[in-house]
PDB file of C-alpha atoms in Angstrom:
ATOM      1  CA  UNK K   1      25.904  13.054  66.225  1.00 35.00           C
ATOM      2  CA  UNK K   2      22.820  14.552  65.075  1.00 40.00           C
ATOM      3  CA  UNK K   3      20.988  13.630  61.915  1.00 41.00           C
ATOM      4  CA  UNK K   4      18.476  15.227  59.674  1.00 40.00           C
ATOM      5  CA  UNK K   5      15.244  13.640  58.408  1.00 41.00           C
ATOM      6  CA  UNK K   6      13.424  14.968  55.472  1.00 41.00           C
ATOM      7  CA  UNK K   7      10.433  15.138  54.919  1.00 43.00           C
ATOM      8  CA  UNK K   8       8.357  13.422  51.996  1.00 43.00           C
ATOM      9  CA  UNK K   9       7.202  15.816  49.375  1.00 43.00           C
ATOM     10  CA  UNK K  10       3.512  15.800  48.751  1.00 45.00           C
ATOM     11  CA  UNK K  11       2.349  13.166  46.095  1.00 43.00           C
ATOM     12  CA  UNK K  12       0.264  16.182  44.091  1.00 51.00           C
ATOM     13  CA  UNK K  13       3.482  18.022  44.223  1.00 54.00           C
ATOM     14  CA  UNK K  14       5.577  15.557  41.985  1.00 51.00           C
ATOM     15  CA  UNK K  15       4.206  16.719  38.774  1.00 58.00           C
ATOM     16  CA  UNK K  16       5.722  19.945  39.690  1.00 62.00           C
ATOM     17  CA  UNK K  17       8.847  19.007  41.027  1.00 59.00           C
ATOM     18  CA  UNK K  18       9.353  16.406  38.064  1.00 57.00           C
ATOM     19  CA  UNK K  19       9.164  19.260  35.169  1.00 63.00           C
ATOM     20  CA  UNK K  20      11.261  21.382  37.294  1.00 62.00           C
ATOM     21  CA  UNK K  21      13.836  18.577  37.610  1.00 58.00           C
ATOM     22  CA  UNK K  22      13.599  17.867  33.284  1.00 60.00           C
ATOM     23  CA  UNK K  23      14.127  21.178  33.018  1.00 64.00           C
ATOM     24  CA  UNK K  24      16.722  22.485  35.455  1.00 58.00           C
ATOM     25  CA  UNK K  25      18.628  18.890  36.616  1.00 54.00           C
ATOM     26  CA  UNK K  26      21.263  17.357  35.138  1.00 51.00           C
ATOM     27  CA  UNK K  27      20.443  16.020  32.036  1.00 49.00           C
ATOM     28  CA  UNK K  28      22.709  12.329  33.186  1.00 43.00           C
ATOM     29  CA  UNK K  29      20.545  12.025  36.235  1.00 46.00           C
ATOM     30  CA  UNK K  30      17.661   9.578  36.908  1.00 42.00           C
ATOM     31  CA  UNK K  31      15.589  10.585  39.451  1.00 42.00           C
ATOM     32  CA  UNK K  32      13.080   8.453  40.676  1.00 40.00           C
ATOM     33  CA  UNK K  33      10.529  11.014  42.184  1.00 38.00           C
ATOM     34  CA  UNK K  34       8.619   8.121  44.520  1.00 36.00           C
ATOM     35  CA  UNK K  35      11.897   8.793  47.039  1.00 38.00           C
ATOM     36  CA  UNK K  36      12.645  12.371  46.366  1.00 40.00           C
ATOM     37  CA  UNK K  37      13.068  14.423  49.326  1.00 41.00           C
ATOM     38  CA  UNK K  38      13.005  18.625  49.675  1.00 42.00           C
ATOM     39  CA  UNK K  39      14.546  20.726  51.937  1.00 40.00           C
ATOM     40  CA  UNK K  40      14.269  23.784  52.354  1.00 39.00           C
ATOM     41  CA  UNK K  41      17.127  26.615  53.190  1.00 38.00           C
ATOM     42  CA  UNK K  42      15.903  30.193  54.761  1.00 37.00           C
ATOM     43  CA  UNK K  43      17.623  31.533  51.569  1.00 38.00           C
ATOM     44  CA  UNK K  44      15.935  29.826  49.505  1.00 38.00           C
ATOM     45  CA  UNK K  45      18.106  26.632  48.791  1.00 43.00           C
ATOM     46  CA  UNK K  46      16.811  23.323  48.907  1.00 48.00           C
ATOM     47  CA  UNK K  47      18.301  20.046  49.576  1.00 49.00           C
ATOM     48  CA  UNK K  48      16.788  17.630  46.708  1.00 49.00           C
ATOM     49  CA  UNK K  49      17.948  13.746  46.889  1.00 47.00           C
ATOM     50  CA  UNK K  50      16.465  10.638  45.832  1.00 44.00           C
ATOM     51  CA  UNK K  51      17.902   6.969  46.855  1.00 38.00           C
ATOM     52  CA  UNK K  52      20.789   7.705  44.163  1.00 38.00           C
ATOM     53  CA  UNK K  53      21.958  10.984  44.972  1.00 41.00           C
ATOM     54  CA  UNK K  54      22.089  14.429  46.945  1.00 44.00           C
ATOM     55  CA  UNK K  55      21.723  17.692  45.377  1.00 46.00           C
ATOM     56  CA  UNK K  56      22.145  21.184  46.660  1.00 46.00           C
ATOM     57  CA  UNK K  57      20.103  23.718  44.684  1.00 47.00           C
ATOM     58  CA  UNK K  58      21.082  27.556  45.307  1.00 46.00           C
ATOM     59  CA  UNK K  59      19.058  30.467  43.887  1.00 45.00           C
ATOM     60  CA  UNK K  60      21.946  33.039  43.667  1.00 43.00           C
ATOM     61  CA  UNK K  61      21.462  36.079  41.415  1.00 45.00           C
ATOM     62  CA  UNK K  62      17.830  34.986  40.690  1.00 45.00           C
ATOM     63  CA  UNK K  63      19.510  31.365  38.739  1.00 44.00           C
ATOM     64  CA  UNK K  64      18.727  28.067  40.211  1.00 43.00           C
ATOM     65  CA  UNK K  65      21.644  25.697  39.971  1.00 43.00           C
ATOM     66  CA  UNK K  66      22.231  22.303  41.191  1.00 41.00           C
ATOM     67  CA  UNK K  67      26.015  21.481  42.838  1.00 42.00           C
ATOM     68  CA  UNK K  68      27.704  17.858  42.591  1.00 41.00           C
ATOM     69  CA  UNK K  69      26.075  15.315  44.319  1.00 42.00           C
ATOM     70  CA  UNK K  70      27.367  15.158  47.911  1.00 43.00           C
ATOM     71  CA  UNK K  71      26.831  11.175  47.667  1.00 44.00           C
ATOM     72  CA  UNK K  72      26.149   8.983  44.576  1.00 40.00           C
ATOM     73  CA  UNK K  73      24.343   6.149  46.779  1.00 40.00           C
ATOM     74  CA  UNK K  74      22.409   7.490  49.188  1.00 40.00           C
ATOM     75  CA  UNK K  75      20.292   4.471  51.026  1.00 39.00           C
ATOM     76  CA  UNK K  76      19.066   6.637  54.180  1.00 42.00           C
ATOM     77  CA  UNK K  77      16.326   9.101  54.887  1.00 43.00           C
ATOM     78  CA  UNK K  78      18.984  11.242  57.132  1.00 48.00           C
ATOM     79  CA  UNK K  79      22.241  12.516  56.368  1.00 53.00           C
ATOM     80  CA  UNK K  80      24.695  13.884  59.428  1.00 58.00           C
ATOM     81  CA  UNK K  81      24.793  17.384  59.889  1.00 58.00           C
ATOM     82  CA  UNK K  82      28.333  17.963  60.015  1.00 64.00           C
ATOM     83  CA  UNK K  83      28.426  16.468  56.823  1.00 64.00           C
ATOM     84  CA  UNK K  84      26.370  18.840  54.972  1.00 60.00           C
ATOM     85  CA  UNK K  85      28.190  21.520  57.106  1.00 65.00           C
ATOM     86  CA  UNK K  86      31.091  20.590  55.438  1.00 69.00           C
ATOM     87  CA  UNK K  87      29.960  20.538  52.721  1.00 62.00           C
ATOM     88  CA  UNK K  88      28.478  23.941  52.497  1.00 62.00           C
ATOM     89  CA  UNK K  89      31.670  25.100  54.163  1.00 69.00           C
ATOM     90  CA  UNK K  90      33.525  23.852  51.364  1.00 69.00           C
ATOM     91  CA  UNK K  91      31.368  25.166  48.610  1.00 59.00           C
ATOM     92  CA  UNK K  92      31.037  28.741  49.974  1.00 59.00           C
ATOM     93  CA  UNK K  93      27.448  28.157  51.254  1.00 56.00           C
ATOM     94  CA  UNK K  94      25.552  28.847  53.906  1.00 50.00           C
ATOM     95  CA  UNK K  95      25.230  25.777  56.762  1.00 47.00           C
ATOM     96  CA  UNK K  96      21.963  23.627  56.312  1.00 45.00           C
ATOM     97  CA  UNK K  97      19.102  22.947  58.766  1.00 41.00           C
ATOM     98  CA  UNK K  98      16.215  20.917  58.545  1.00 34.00           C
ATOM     99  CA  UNK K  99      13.390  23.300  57.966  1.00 31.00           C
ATOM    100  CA  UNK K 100      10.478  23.216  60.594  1.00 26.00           C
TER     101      UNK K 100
END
């Protein structure tokens, strides 16, 4: 079964990501930014997760929203894809691929 790796973002990035994340995230969320991950959708949808959880952000209609985490634990640096294809399946999204 194949899985997906993500890649790192870049360490001059997090300061970016983290005010993006205080402003747009979940206010109940921690996220510790040392082990979050990005990535990204051709239609402009990311996959965000730290060790805790797995987010899917969408940009529909020009709004950025996160969905339910698709794990609270998450203790990997890949994730099955017919996992996140069901997933998307069963949120009405388009199927996820590791960008390249």
């Amino acid at each position: 079964m194949p899985k997906l790796t993500f890649r790192p973002i870049h360490f001059d990035d997090i300061a970016k990501y983290e005010a993006y994340f205080a402003e747009h995230a979940p206010k109940n969320r921690w996220y510790n930014l040392q082990h979050l991950y990005i990535m990204r959708h051709r239609h402009h949808t990311e996959i965000a997760f730290s060790e805790h959880a797995i987010y899917l952000k969408s940009k529909i209609e020009g709004k950025h929203y996160f969905h339910k985490p698709i794990y609270d634990d998450v203790n990997s640096e890949s994730i099955c894809q017919d996992e996140l294809d069901r997933y998307a399946k069963k949120h009405h999204l388009e199927s996820f691929h590791l960008a390249v």
